[in-house]
PDB file of C-alpha atoms in Angstrom:
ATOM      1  CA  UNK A 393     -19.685   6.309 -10.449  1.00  0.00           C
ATOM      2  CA  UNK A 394     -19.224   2.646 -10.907  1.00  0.00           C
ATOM      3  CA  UNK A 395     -20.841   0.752  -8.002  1.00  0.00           C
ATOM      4  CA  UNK A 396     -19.714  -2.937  -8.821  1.00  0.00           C
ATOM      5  CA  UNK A 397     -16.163  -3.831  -6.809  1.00  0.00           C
ATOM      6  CA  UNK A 398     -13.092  -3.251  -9.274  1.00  0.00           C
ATOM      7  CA  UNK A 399      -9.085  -2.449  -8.589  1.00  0.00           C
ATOM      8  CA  UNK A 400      -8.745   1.564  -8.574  1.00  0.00           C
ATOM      9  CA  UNK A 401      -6.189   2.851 -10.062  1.00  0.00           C
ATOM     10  CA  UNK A 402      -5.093   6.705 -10.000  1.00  0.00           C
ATOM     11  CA  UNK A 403      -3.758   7.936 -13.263  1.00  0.00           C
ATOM     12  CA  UNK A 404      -1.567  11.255 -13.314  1.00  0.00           C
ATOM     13  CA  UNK A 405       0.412  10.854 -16.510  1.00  0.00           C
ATOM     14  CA  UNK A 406       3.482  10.071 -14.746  1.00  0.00           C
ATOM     15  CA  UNK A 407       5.722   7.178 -14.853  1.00  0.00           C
ATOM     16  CA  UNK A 408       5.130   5.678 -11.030  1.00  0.00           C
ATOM     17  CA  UNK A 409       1.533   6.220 -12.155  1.00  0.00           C
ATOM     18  CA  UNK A 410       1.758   4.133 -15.187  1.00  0.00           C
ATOM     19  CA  UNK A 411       3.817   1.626 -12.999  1.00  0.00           C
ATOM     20  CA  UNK A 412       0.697   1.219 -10.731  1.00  0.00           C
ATOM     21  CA  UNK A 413      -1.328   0.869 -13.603  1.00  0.00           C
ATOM     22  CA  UNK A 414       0.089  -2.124 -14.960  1.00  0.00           C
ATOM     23  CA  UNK A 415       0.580  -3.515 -11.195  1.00  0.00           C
ATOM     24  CA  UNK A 416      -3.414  -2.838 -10.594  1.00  0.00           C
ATOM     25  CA  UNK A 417      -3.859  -4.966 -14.304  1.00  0.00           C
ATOM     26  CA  UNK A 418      -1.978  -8.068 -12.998  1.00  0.00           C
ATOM     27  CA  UNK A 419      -4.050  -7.879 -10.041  1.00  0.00           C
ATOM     28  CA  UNK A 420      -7.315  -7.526 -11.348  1.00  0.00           C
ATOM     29  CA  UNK A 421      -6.968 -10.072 -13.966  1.00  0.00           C
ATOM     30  CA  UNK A 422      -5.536 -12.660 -10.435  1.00  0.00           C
ATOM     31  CA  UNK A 423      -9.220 -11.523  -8.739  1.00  0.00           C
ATOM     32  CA  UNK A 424     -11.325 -11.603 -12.500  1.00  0.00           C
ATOM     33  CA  UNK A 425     -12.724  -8.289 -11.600  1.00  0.00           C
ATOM     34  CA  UNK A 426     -11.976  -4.532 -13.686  1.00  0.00           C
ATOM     35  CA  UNK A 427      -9.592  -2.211 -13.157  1.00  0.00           C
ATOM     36  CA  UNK A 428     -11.034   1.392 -13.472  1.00  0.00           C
ATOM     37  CA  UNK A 429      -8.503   3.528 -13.762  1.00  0.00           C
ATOM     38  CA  UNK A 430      -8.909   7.077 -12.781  1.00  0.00           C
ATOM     39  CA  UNK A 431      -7.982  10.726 -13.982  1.00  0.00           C
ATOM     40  CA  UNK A 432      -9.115  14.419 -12.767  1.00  0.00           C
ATOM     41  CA  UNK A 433      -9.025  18.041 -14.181  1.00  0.00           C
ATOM     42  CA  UNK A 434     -10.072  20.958 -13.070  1.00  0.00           C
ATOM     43  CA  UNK A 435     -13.733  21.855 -13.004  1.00  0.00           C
ATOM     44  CA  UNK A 436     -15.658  24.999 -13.257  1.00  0.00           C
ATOM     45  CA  UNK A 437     -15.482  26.560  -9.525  1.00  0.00           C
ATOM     46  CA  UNK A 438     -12.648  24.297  -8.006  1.00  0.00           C
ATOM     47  CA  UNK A 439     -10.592  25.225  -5.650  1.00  0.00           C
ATOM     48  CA  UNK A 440      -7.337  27.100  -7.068  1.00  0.00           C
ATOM     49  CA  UNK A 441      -8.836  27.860 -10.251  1.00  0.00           C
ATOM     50  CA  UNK A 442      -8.962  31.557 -10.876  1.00  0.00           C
ATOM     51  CA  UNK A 443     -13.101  32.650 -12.263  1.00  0.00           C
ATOM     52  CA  UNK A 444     -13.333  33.373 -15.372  1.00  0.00           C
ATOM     53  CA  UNK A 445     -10.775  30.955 -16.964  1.00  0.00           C
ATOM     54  CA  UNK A 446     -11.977  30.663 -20.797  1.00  0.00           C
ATOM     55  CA  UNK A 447     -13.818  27.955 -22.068  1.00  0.00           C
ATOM     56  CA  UNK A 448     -10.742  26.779 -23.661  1.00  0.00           C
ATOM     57  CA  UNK A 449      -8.556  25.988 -20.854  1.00  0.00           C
ATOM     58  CA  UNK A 450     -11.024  23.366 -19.842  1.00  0.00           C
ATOM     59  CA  UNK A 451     -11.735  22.097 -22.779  1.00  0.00           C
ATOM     60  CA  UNK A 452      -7.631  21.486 -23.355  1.00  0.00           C
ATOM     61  CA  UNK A 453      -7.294  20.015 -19.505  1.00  0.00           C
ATOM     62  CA  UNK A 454     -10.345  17.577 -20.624  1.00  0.00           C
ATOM     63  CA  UNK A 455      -8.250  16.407 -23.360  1.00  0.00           C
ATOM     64  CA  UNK A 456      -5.423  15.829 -21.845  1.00  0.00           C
ATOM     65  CA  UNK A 457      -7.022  13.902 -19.009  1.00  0.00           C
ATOM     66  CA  UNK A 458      -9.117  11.786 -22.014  1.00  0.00           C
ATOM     67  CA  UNK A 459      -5.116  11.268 -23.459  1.00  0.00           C
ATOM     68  CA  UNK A 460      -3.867  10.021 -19.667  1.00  0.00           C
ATOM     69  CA  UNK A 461      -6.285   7.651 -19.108  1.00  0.00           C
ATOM     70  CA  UNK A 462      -5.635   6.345 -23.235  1.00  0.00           C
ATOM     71  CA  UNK A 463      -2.158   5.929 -22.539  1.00  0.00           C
ATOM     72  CA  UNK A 464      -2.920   4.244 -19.046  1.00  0.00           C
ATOM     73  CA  UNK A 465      -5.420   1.812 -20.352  1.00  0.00           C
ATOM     74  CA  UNK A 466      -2.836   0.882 -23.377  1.00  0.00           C
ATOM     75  CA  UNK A 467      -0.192   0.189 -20.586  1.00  0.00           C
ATOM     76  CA  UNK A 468      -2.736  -2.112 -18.645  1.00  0.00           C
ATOM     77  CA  UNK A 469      -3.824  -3.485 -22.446  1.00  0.00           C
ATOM     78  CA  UNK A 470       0.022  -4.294 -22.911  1.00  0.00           C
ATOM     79  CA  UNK A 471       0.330  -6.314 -19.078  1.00  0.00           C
ATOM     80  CA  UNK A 472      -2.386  -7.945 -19.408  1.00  0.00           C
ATOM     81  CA  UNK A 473      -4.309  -8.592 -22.288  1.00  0.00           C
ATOM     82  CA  UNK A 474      -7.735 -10.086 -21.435  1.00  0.00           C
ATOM     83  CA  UNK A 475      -7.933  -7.781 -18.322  1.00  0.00           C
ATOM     84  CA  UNK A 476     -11.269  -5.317 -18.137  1.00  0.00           C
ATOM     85  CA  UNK A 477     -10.733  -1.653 -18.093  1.00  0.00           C
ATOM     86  CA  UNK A 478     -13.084   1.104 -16.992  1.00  0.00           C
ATOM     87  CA  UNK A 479     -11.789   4.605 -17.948  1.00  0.00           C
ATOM     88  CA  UNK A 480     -13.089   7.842 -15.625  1.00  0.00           C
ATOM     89  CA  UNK A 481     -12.421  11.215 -16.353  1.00  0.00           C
ATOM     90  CA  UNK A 482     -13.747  13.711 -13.229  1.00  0.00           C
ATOM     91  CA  UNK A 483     -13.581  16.992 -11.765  1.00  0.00           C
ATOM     92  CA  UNK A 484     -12.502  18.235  -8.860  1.00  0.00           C
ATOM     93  CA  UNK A 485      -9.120  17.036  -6.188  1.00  0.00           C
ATOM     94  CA  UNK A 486      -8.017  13.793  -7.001  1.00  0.00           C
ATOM     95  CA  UNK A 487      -7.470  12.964  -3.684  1.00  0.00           C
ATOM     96  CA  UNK A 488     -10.967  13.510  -2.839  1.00  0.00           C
ATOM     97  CA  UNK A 489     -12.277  11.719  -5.692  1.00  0.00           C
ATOM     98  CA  UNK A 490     -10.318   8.430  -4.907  1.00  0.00           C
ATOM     99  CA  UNK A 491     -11.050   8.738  -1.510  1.00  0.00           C
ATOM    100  CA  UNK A 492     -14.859   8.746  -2.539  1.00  0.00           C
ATOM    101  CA  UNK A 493     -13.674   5.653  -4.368  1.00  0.00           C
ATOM    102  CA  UNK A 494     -12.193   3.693  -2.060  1.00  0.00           C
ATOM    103  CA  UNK A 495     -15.309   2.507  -0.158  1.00  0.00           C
ATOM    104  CA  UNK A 496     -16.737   0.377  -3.319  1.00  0.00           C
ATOM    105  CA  UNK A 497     -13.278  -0.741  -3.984  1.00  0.00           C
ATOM    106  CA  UNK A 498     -11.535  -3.796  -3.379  1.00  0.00           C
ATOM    107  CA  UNK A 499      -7.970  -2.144  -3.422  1.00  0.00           C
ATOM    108  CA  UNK A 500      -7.093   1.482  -4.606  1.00  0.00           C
ATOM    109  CA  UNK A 501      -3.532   1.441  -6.234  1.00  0.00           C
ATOM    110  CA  UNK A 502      -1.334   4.798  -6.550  1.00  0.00           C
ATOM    111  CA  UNK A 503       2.437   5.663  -7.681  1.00  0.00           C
ATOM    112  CA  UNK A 504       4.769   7.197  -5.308  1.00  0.00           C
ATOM    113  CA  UNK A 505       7.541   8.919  -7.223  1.00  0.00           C
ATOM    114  CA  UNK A 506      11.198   9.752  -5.461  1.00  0.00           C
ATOM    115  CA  UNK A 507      10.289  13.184  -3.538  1.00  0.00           C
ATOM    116  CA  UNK A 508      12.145  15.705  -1.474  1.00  0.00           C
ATOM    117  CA  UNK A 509      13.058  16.085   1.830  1.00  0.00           C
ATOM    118  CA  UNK A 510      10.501  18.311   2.323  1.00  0.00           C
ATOM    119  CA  UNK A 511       7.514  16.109   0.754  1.00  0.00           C
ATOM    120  CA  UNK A 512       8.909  13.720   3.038  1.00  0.00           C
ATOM    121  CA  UNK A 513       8.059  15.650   6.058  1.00  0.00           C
ATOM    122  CA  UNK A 514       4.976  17.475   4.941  1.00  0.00           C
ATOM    123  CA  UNK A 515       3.167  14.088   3.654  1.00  0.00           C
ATOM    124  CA  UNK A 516       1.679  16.783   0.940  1.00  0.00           C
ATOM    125  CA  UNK A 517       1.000  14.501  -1.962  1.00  0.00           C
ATOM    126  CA  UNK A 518      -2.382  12.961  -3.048  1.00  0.00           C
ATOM    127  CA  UNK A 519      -0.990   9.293  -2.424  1.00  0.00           C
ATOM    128  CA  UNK A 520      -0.394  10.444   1.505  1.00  0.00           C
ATOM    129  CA  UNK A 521      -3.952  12.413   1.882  1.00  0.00           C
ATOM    130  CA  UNK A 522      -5.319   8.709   0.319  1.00  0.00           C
ATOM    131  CA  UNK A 523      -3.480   6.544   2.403  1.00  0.00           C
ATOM    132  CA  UNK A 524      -4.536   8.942   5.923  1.00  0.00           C
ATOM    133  CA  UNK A 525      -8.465   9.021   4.439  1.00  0.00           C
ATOM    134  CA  UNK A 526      -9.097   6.286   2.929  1.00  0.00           C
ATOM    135  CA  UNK A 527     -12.125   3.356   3.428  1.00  0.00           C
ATOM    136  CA  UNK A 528     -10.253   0.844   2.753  1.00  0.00           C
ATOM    137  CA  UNK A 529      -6.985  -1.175   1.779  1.00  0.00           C
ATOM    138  CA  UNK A 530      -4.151   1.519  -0.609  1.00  0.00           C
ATOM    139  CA  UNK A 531      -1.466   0.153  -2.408  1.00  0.00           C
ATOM    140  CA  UNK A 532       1.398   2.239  -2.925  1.00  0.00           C
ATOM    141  CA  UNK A 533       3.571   1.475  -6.140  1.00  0.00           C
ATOM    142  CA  UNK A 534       7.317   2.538  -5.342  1.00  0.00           C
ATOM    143  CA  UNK A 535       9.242   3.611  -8.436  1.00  0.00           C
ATOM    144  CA  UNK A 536       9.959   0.062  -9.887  1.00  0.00           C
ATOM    145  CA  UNK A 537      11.893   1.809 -12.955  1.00  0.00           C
ATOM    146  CA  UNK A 538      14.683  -0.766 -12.214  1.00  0.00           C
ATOM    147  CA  UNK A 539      12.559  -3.506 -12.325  1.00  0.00           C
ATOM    148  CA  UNK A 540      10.201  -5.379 -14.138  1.00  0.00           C
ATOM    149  CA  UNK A 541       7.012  -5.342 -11.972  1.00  0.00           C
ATOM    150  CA  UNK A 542       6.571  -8.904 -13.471  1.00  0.00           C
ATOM    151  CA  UNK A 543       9.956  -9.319 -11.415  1.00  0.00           C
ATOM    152  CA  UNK A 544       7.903  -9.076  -7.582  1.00  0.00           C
ATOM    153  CA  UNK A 545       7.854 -12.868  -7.012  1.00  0.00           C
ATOM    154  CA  UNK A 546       9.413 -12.952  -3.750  1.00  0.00           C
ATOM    155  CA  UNK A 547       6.972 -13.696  -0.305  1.00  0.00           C
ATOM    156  CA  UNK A 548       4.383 -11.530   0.969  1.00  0.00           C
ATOM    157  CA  UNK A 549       5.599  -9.309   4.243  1.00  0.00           C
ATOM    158  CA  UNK A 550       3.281  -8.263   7.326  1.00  0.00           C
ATOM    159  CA  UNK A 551       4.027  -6.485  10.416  1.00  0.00           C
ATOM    160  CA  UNK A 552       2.013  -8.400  13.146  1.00  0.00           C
ATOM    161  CA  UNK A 553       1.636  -6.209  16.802  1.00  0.00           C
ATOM    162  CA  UNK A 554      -1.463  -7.244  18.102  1.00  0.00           C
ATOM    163  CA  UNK A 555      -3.524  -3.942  16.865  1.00  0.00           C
ATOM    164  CA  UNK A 556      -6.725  -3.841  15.840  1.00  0.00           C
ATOM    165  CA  UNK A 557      -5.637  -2.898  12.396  1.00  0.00           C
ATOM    166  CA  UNK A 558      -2.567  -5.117  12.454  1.00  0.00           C
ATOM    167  CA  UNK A 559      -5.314  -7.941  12.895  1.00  0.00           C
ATOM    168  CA  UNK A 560      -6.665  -6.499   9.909  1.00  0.00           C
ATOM    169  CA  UNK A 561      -4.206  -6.180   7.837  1.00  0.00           C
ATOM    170  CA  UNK A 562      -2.862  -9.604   8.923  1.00  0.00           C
ATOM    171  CA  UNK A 563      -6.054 -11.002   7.203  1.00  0.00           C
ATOM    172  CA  UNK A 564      -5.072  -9.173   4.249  1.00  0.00           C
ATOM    173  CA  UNK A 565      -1.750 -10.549   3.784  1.00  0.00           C
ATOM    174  CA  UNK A 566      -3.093 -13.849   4.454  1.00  0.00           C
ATOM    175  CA  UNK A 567      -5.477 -13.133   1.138  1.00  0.00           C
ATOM    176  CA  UNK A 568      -2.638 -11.926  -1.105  1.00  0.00           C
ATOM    177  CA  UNK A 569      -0.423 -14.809  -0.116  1.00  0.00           C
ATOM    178  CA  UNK A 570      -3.250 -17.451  -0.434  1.00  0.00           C
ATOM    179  CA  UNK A 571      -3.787 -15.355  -4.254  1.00  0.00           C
ATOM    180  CA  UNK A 572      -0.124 -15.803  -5.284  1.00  0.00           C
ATOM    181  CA  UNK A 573       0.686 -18.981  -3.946  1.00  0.00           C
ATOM    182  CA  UNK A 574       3.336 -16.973  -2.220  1.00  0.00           C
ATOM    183  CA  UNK A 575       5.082 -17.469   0.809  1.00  0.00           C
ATOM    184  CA  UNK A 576       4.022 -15.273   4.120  1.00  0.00           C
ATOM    185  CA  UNK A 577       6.811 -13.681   6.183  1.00  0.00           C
ATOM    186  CA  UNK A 578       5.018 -12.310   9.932  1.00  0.00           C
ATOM    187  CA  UNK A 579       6.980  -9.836  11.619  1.00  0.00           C
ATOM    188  CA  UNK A 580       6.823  -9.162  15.262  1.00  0.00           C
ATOM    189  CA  UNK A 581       8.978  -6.637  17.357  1.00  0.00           C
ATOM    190  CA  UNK A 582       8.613  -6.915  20.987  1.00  0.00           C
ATOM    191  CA  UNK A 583       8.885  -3.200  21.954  1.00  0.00           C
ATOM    192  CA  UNK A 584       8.576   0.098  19.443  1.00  0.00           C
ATOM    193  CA  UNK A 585      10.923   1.822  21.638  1.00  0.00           C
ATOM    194  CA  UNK A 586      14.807   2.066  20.661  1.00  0.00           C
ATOM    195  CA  UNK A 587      16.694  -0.355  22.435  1.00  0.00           C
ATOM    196  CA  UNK A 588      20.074   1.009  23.404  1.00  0.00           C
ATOM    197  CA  UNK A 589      22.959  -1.444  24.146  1.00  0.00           C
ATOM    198  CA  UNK A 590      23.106  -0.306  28.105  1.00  0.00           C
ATOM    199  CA  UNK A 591      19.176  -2.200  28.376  1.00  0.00           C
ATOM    200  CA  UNK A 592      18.966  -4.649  25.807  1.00  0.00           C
ATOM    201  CA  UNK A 593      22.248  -6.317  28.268  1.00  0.00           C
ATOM    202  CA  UNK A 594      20.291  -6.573  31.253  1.00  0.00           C
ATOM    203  CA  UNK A 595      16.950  -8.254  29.007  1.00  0.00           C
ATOM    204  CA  UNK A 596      16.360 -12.055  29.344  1.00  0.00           C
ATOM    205  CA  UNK A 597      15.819 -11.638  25.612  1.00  0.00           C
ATOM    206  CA  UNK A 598      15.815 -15.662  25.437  1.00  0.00           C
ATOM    207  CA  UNK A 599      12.516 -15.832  27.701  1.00  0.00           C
ATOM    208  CA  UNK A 600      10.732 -12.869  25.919  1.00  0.00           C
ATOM    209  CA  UNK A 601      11.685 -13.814  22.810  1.00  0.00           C
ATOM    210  CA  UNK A 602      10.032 -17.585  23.586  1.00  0.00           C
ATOM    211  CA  UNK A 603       6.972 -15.919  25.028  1.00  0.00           C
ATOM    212  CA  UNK A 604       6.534 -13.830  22.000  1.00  0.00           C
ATOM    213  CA  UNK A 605       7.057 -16.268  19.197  1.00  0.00           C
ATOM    214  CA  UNK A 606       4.664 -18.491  21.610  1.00  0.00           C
ATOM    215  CA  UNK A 607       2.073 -15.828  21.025  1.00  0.00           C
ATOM    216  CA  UNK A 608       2.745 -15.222  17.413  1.00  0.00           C
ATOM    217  CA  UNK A 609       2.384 -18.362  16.548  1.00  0.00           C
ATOM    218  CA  UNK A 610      -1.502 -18.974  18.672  1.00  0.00           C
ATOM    219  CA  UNK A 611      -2.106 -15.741  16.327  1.00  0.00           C
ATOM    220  CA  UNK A 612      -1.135 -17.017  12.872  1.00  0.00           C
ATOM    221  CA  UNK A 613      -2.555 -20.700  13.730  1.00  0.00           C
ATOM    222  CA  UNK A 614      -5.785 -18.642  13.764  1.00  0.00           C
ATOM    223  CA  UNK A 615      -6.066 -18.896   9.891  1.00  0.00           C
ATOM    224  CA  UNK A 616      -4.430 -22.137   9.167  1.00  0.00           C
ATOM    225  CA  UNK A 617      -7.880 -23.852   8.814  1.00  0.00           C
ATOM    226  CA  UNK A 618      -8.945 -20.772   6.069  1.00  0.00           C
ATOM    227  CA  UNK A 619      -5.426 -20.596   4.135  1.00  0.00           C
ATOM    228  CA  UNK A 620      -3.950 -23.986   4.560  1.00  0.00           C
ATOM    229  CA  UNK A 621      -1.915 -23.875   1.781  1.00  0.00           C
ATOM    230  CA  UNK A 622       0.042 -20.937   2.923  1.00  0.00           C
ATOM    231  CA  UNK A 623       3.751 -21.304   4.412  1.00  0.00           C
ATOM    232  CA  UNK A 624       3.853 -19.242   7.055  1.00  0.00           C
ATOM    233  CA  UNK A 625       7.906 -17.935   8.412  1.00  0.00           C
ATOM    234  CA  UNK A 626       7.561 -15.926  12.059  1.00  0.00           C
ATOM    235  CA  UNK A 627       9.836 -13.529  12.592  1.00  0.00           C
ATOM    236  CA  UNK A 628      10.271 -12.174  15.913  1.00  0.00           C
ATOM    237  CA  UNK A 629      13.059  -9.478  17.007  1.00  0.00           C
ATOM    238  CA  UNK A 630      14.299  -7.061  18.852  1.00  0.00           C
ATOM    239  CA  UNK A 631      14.676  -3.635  16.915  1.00  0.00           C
ATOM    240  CA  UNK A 632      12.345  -0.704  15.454  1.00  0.00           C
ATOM    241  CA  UNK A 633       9.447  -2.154  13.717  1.00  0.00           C
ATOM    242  CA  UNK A 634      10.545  -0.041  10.474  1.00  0.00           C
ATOM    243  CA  UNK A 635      14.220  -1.064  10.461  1.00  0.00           C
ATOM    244  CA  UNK A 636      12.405  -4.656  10.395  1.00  0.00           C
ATOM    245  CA  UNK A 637       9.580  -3.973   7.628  1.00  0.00           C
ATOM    246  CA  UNK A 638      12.299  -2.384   5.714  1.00  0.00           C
ATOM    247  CA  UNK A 639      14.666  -5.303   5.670  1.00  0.00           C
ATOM    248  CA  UNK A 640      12.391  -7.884   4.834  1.00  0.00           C
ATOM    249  CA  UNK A 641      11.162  -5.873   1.878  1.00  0.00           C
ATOM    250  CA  UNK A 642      14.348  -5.969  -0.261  1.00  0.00           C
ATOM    251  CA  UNK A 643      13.387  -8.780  -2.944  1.00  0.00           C
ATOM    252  CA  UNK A 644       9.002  -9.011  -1.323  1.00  0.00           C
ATOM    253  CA  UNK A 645       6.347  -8.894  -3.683  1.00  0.00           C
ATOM    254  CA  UNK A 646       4.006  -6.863  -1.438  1.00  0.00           C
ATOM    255  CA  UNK A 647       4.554  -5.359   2.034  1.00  0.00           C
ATOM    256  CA  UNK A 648       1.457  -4.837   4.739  1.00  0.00           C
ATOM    257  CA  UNK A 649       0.946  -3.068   7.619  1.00  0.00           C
ATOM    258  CA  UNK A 650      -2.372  -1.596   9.046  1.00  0.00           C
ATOM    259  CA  UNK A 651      -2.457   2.317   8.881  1.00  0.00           C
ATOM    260  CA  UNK A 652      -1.959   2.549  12.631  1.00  0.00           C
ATOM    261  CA  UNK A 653      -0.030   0.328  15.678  1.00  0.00           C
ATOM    262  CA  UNK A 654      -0.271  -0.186  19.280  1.00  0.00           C
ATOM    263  CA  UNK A 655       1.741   2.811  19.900  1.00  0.00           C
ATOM    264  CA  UNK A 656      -0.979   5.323  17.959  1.00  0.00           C
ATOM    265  CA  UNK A 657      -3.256   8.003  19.676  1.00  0.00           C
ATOM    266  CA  UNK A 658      -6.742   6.005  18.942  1.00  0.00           C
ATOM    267  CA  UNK A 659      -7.270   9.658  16.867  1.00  0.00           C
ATOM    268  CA  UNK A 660      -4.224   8.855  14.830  1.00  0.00           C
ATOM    269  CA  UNK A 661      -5.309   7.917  11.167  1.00  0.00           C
ATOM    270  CA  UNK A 662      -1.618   6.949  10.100  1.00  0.00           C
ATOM    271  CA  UNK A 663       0.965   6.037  12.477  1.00  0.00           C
ATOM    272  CA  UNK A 664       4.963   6.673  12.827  1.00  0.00           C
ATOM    273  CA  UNK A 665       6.138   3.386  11.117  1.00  0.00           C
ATOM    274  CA  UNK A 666       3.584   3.469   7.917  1.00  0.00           C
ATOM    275  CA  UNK A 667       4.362   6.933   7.687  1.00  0.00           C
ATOM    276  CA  UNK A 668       8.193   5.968   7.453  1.00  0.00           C
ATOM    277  CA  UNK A 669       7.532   2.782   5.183  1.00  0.00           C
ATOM    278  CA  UNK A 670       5.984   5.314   2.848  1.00  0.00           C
ATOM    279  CA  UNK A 671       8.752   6.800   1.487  1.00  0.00           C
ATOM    280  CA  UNK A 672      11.021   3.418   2.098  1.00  0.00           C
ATOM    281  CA  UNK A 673      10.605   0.604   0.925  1.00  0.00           C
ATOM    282  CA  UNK A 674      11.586  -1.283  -1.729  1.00  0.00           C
ATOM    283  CA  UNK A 675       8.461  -3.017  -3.256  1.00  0.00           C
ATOM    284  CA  UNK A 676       4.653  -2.312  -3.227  1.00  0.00           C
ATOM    285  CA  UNK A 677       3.221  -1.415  -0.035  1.00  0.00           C
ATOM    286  CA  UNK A 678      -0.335  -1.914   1.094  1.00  0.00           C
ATOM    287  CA  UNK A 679      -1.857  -0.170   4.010  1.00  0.00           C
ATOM    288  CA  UNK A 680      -5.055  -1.398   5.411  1.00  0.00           C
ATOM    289  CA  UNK A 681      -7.409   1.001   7.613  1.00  0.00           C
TER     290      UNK A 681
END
C-alpha cells in the first residue's frame, strides 16, 4: 500500500464513480500530489464467496477490476492531463479497504448514485460505511450527470455549530476556499430543534440573532491572519440546520460539515443532518471526522 499522501479515489465501474474520478483529478493536480484510484474483487476466502469457486471466476473478476481502474485512469487522463495516477487492484470489501486508506490520505473521494427509499434509510452502501469509519476527511460526488464537474465554480459552504468537529471541518473549508480562490459561505442555526410558528412569535429573534452573528464572527476572525485572502459571508438563521446546508448548496462548489454536531451522542460516528445531506444535496459534499 502506498504510504506517501495522495487523493483516493474508489473506482466501481459506475458512472458517479467515474464522476468522482475526474473530480479527485482536478483536485490532485490543485494540491500537485497523485490520485490513486482504487478497485476490489473478490479474494480467495472472502466473505460471501461460496469455497470452491474455480480458478476461473477469479481470474475473470481480476480482469475486470484491471479494465475499471483502465477506464478510470483514462477518465482522470482526459480531466486532467499532467495529473499522476496510481492504479490498485485488491481483495477483499471495498469499504474496508478504503477505510484502511483513509488514514495516509489527504481526502478519499467516492460516487453516490440516486438510491431507493430503502438505501436511504438503511445507509447500506460502501460510500455510507466510509463516511461512518473513516480517518479522515470523505468527499462524496453526487450524480453530476447534468453538469459539467468543470461547472462547480460557485463558493465553498460550511455548517459552523461550535462542535468539536464543526471546528474541524471549519478549518477544512477554510483550506478548500483558500485552494480555489473561492468565496466561503458560514452557516450558523441557532437551535437544531423545529421551530413552530406558536414559539418562534414569542423569540426576541433580533437579540439572539445579534448575539449569534457576534459569536460567529469572533469564530471566523480566528483564521483571518492564516487565510487572508478569503471572503468570508456569515449566515446566521433560524431553521433546521439541513433545510439551511441544503439551500446554500444549489449552485456551491463543495459543501462541509463535520461527521457529527452538538446535538450527537459523543458515541455517534455520523449525526442526523450529515446523514440527511448524504442523500441531498446538490454538489460535492465533504465530511470531516
Amino acid at each position: 500500500m502506498a504510504t506517501h499522501r495522495s487523493i483516493v479515489v474508489g473506482v466501481d465501474g459506475s458512472e458517479p464513480s467515474f464522476q468522482a474520478v475526474s473530480w479527485g483529478a482536478r483536485e490532485a493536480s490543485l494540491r500537485k500530489i497523485p490520485l490513486s484510484l482504487v478497485t476490489t474483487v473478490p479474494g480467495r476466502g472472502t466473505a460471501g464467496i461460496p469455497l470452491g469457486m474455480p480458478t476461473a471466476f477469479f481470474e475473470q473478476e481480476e480482469l475486470d477490476g484491471r479494465q475499471r481502474l483502465a477506464e478510470a485512469a483514462k477518465h482522470a487522463s482526459e480531466t486532467v492531463a499532467a495529473v499522476q495516477i496510481e492504479s490498485h487492484l485488491c481483495t477483499g470489501p471495498p469499504a474496508a479497504e478504503l477505510i484502511e486508506r483513509s488514514s495516509a490520505a489527504v481526502l478519499v473521494v467516492l460516487g453516490a448514485g440516486r438510491r431507493s427509499v430503502v438505501e436511504r434509510a438503511l445507509l447500506g452502501s460502501v460510500a455510507a460505511a466510509v463516511v461512518t469509519h473513516a480517518c479522515g476527511p470523505v468527499v462524496i460526488v453526487q450524480d453530476l450527470s447534468y453538469i459539467s464537474v468543470s461547472d462547480l465554480s460557485g463558493p465553498i459552504v460550511v455548517g459552523v455549530d461550535g462542535s468539536g468537529c464543526s471546528t474541524r471541518a471549519v478549518t477544512a473549508a477554510f483550506e478548500e476556499a483558500s485552494l480555489h480562490s473561492a468565496e466561503l459561505v458560514a452557516v450558523h442555526v441557532w437551535s437544531d430543534a423545529e421551530m413552530n410558528l406558536p414559539f418562534r412569535r414569542t423569540l426576541d429573534w433580533g437579540g439572539i440573532e445579534a448575539r449569534e452573528r457576534t459569536l460567529l464572527s469572533e469564530n471566523l476572525a480566528r483564521y483571518a491572519p492564516q487565510y487572508p485572502e478569503v471572503r468570508v459571508r456569515a449566515i446566521v438563521a433560524l431553521d433546521r440546520p439541513v433545510r439551511q446546508l441544503q439551500n446554500f448548496a444549489d449552485g456551491a462548489r463543495l459543501v462541509v460539515v463535520g461527521s457529527r454536531g452538538r446535538g450527537g451522542f459523543a458515541n455517534m460516528r455520523i449525526g442526523s443532518t450529515t446523514r440527511m445531506l448524504l442523500h441531498t444535496v446538490s454538489c460535492p459534499l465533504m465530511i470531516v471526522p
